[in-house]
């Protein structure tokens, strides 16, 4: 059985939590595609060139504990503008999406490029202020030392770079369902997403 859920949206909109919980509710596998760009960015910060870093990515690169830092996020969004980097990472994501038993992938270009035929496409957004506050709390809880101003600058720079790049820019697929989570708690946002997936599942 194949069933693919594509979840895209700007930084810190709630995609990660929604994706994890949708996957666990339906028993699907989950891939946070941002992690593979972050792992590539981390290898570049360690001195490698971006294209060989992406081509040589290994499973253990995704286990590094510094992938959530703002420095790595910036490096990720820079390598993500390079078409050869994106090309190197496409097949792994497509294979993951096609696995037996159902898959949820979250990122920026899942509904538009990686899985244009996904069974469900969601585009998750929230206001700038809400996203800054959520990411600030998330990083602070992880013990990462940041200010709200630094988080705001990181999100703004990445959203602009991600939306304006030539290859696979951040944008909703024409057939994506928009979920604005600005005025929702995370449980409500997860429930909305589960309802949408349920309506398409085994119909
Ligand atoms: O968690 P957050 O939404 O802040 O970011 P992420 O999903 O971990 O993605 C980090 C960066 O990777 C993004 O800013 C994008 O530049 C890039 N990315 C991408 O280009 N395409 C994807 N499918 C996923 C992430």
Coordinates of C-alpha atoms and ligand atoms in Angstrom, one line a residue:
X1 CA 0.0 0.0 0.0
X2 CA 1.3 3.4 -1.0
X3 CA -0.1 6.6 0.5
X4 CA 1.9 9.8 0.6
X5 CA 1.2 12.9 2.6
X6 CA 3.2 16.0 1.6
X7 CA 3.5 18.8 4.2
X8 CA 5.2 22.1 3.2
X9 CA 5.5 25.5 4.6
X10 CA 7.8 28.2 5.9
X11 CA 10.2 27.8 8.8
X12 CA 8.7 27.1 12.3
X13 CA 5.1 27.0 11.1
X14 CA 4.4 23.7 12.9
X15 CA 5.1 21.3 10.1
X16 CA 7.4 19.1 12.1
X17 CA 5.0 18.4 15.0
X18 CA 2.0 18.0 12.6
X19 CA 4.0 15.6 10.4
X20 CA 5.2 13.4 13.3
X21 CA 1.7 13.2 14.8
X22 CA -0.1 12.5 11.5
X23 CA 2.5 9.8 10.8
X24 CA 2.0 8.2 14.2
X25 CA -1.8 8.4 14.1
X26 CA -2.0 6.5 10.8
X27 CA 1.1 4.3 11.3
X28 CA 3.0 5.9 8.4
X29 CA 6.7 6.5 8.2
X30 CA 7.9 10.1 8.6
X31 CA 10.8 11.9 6.9
X32 CA 11.8 15.5 7.9
X33 CA 13.4 16.5 4.7
X34 CA 14.8 19.6 6.3
X35 CA 17.2 17.4 8.2
X36 CA 19.0 16.3 5.1
X37 CA 19.6 19.9 4.0
X38 CA 20.7 20.7 7.6
X39 CA 23.0 17.7 7.6
X40 CA 24.5 18.9 4.2
X41 CA 24.8 22.4 5.6
X42 CA 26.6 21.1 8.7
X43 CA 29.1 19.2 6.6
X44 CA 29.8 22.5 4.6
X45 CA 30.3 24.4 7.9
X46 CA 32.9 21.6 8.7
X47 CA 34.8 22.5 5.5
X48 CA 33.4 20.4 2.7
X49 CA 32.1 21.6 -0.6
X50 CA 28.3 21.5 -0.8
X51 CA 27.8 19.2 -3.8
X52 CA 30.1 16.4 -2.6
X53 CA 28.7 16.8 0.9
X54 CA 25.1 16.2 -0.4
X55 CA 26.3 13.3 -2.6
X56 CA 28.2 11.7 0.3
X57 CA 25.5 12.1 2.9
X58 CA 25.2 9.1 5.3
X59 CA 22.6 8.0 7.8
X60 CA 24.8 9.0 10.7
X61 CA 25.0 12.6 9.4
X62 CA 21.3 12.9 10.3
X63 CA 22.0 11.9 13.9
X64 CA 24.3 14.9 14.7
X65 CA 23.0 16.8 17.7
X66 CA 23.8 20.3 16.3
X67 CA 21.4 20.2 13.4
X68 CA 18.8 22.4 15.0
X69 CA 21.1 25.4 15.6
X70 CA 20.4 28.6 13.7
X71 CA 23.9 28.5 12.2
X72 CA 23.2 25.1 10.6
X73 CA 19.7 26.3 9.5
X74 CA 21.3 29.2 7.6
X75 CA 23.9 26.9 6.1
X76 CA 21.0 24.5 5.1
X77 CA 19.1 27.2 3.3
X78 CA 22.2 28.3 1.4
X79 CA 23.1 24.8 0.2
X80 CA 19.4 24.3 -0.7
X81 CA 19.6 27.0 -3.4
X82 CA 22.2 24.9 -5.4
X83 CA 20.4 22.7 -8.0
X84 CA 23.1 19.9 -7.9
X85 CA 22.6 19.6 -4.1
X86 CA 18.9 19.3 -4.5
X87 CA 19.4 16.8 -7.4
X88 CA 21.6 14.6 -5.2
X89 CA 18.9 14.4 -2.6
X90 CA 15.8 13.8 -4.8
X91 CA 15.9 10.1 -5.3
X92 CA 16.2 9.3 -1.6
X93 CA 13.1 11.4 -0.8
X94 CA 11.1 9.9 -3.7
X95 CA 12.0 6.3 -2.6
X96 CA 11.0 7.2 0.9
X97 CA 7.6 8.6 -0.3
X98 CA 6.9 5.4 -2.3
X99 CA 7.6 3.0 0.5
X100 CA 5.1 0.4 1.4
X101 CA 2.8 1.3 4.3
X102 CA 2.4 5.0 3.8
X103 CA 4.7 8.0 4.3
X104 CA 4.6 11.6 5.5
X105 CA 7.3 14.0 4.2
X106 CA 7.7 17.6 5.3
X107 CA 9.7 20.3 3.7
X108 CA 9.5 23.1 1.2
X109 CA 9.0 21.4 -2.2
X110 CA 7.4 18.1 -1.3
X111 CA 4.0 18.8 -2.9
X112 CA 5.5 20.7 -5.9
X113 CA 8.6 18.7 -6.8
X114 CA 9.3 15.5 -4.8
X115 CA 5.7 14.2 -4.7
X116 CA 3.6 16.0 -7.2
X117 CA 1.1 13.1 -7.1
X118 CA 0.9 12.9 -3.3
X119 CA -2.5 11.7 -2.0
X120 CA -2.7 14.7 0.4
X121 CA -0.9 18.0 0.2
X122 CA -0.9 20.4 3.1
X123 CA 0.7 23.9 3.3
X124 CA 1.1 24.9 6.9
X125 CA 1.6 28.6 7.7
X126 CA 1.5 30.9 10.7
X127 CA 2.1 34.6 11.2
X128 CA 5.7 35.8 11.5
X129 CA 5.3 36.7 15.2
X130 CA 3.8 33.3 16.1
X131 CA 6.5 31.5 14.3
X132 CA 9.3 33.5 16.0
X133 CA 7.8 32.8 19.4
X134 CA 7.4 29.1 18.8
X135 CA 10.9 28.7 17.5
X136 CA 12.4 30.8 20.3
X137 CA 10.7 28.6 22.9
X138 CA 11.7 25.4 21.1
X139 CA 15.3 26.4 20.9
X140 CA 15.4 27.7 24.5
X141 CA 13.9 24.5 25.7
X142 CA 16.7 22.6 24.0
X143 CA 19.2 24.7 25.9
X144 CA 20.3 26.6 22.7
X145 CA 21.2 30.2 23.7
X146 CA 19.3 32.5 21.3
X147 CA 17.4 35.8 21.4
X148 CA 14.0 36.5 19.8
X149 CA 15.8 39.0 17.5
X150 CA 18.2 36.4 16.3
X151 CA 15.4 33.9 15.7
X152 CA 13.4 36.5 13.8
X153 CA 16.4 37.3 11.6
X154 CA 17.1 33.6 10.9
X155 CA 13.4 32.9 9.9
X156 CA 13.2 36.0 7.7
X157 CA 16.5 35.4 5.9
X158 CA 15.6 31.7 5.2
X159 CA 12.0 32.4 4.2
X160 CA 13.2 35.0 1.7
X161 CA 16.0 32.7 0.3
X162 CA 13.7 29.7 0.2
X163 CA 10.9 31.6 -1.6
X164 CA 13.1 33.4 -4.1
X165 CA 15.4 30.7 -5.2
X166 CA 15.1 29.5 -8.8
X167 CA 15.0 25.7 -8.1
X168 CA 12.1 24.3 -6.1
X169 CA 11.1 27.5 -4.3
X170 CA 8.9 27.4 -1.3
X171 CA 5.3 27.8 -2.5
X172 CA 2.0 25.9 -2.1
X173 CA 1.2 23.4 -4.7
X174 CA -1.9 24.4 -6.7
X175 CA -3.9 21.6 -5.1
X176 CA -2.5 22.0 -1.5
X177 CA -4.9 22.6 1.4
X178 CA -3.8 25.6 3.5
X179 CA -3.7 25.4 7.2
X180 CA -3.0 28.7 9.1
X181 CA -2.0 27.7 12.6
X182 CA -1.6 31.3 13.9
X183 CA -4.6 31.0 16.2
X184 CA -4.4 27.3 16.9
X185 CA -2.7 25.4 19.7
X186 CA -0.6 22.6 18.4
X187 CA -3.2 20.0 19.3
X188 CA -5.9 21.8 17.3
X189 CA -3.5 22.1 14.3
X190 CA -2.7 18.4 14.5
X191 CA -6.5 17.5 14.7
X192 CA -7.2 19.6 11.6
X193 CA -4.4 17.9 9.6
X194 CA -5.6 14.4 10.8
X195 CA -9.1 15.2 9.7
X196 CA -7.9 16.2 6.2
X197 CA -5.8 13.1 5.8
X198 CA -8.7 10.9 7.1
X199 CA -11.0 12.3 4.5
X200 CA -8.7 11.1 1.7
X201 CA -7.6 7.9 3.3
X202 CA -9.2 4.7 2.0
X203 CA -12.1 6.5 0.3
Ligands
LIG1 O1 12.4 23.5 10.9 P1 12.4 24.6 9.9 O2 11.1 24.8 9.2 O3 13.0 25.9 10.5 O4 13.5 24.2 8.7 P2 13.8 22.8 8.1 O5 12.5 22.2 7.6 O6 14.6 22.0 9.0 O7 14.7 23.2 6.8 C1 15.9 23.9 6.9 C2 16.2 24.5 5.5 O8 16.4 23.5 4.6 C3 15.1 25.4 4.9 O9 15.2 26.7 5.3 C4 15.3 25.2 3.4 O10 16.2 26.1 2.9 C5 15.9 23.8 3.3 N1 14.9 22.9 2.8 C6 14.6 22.8 1.5 O11 15.1 23.6 0.7 N2 13.7 21.9 1.0 C7 13.1 21.0 1.8 N3 12.3 20.0 1.3 C8 13.4 21.0 3.2 C9 14.2 22.0 3.7

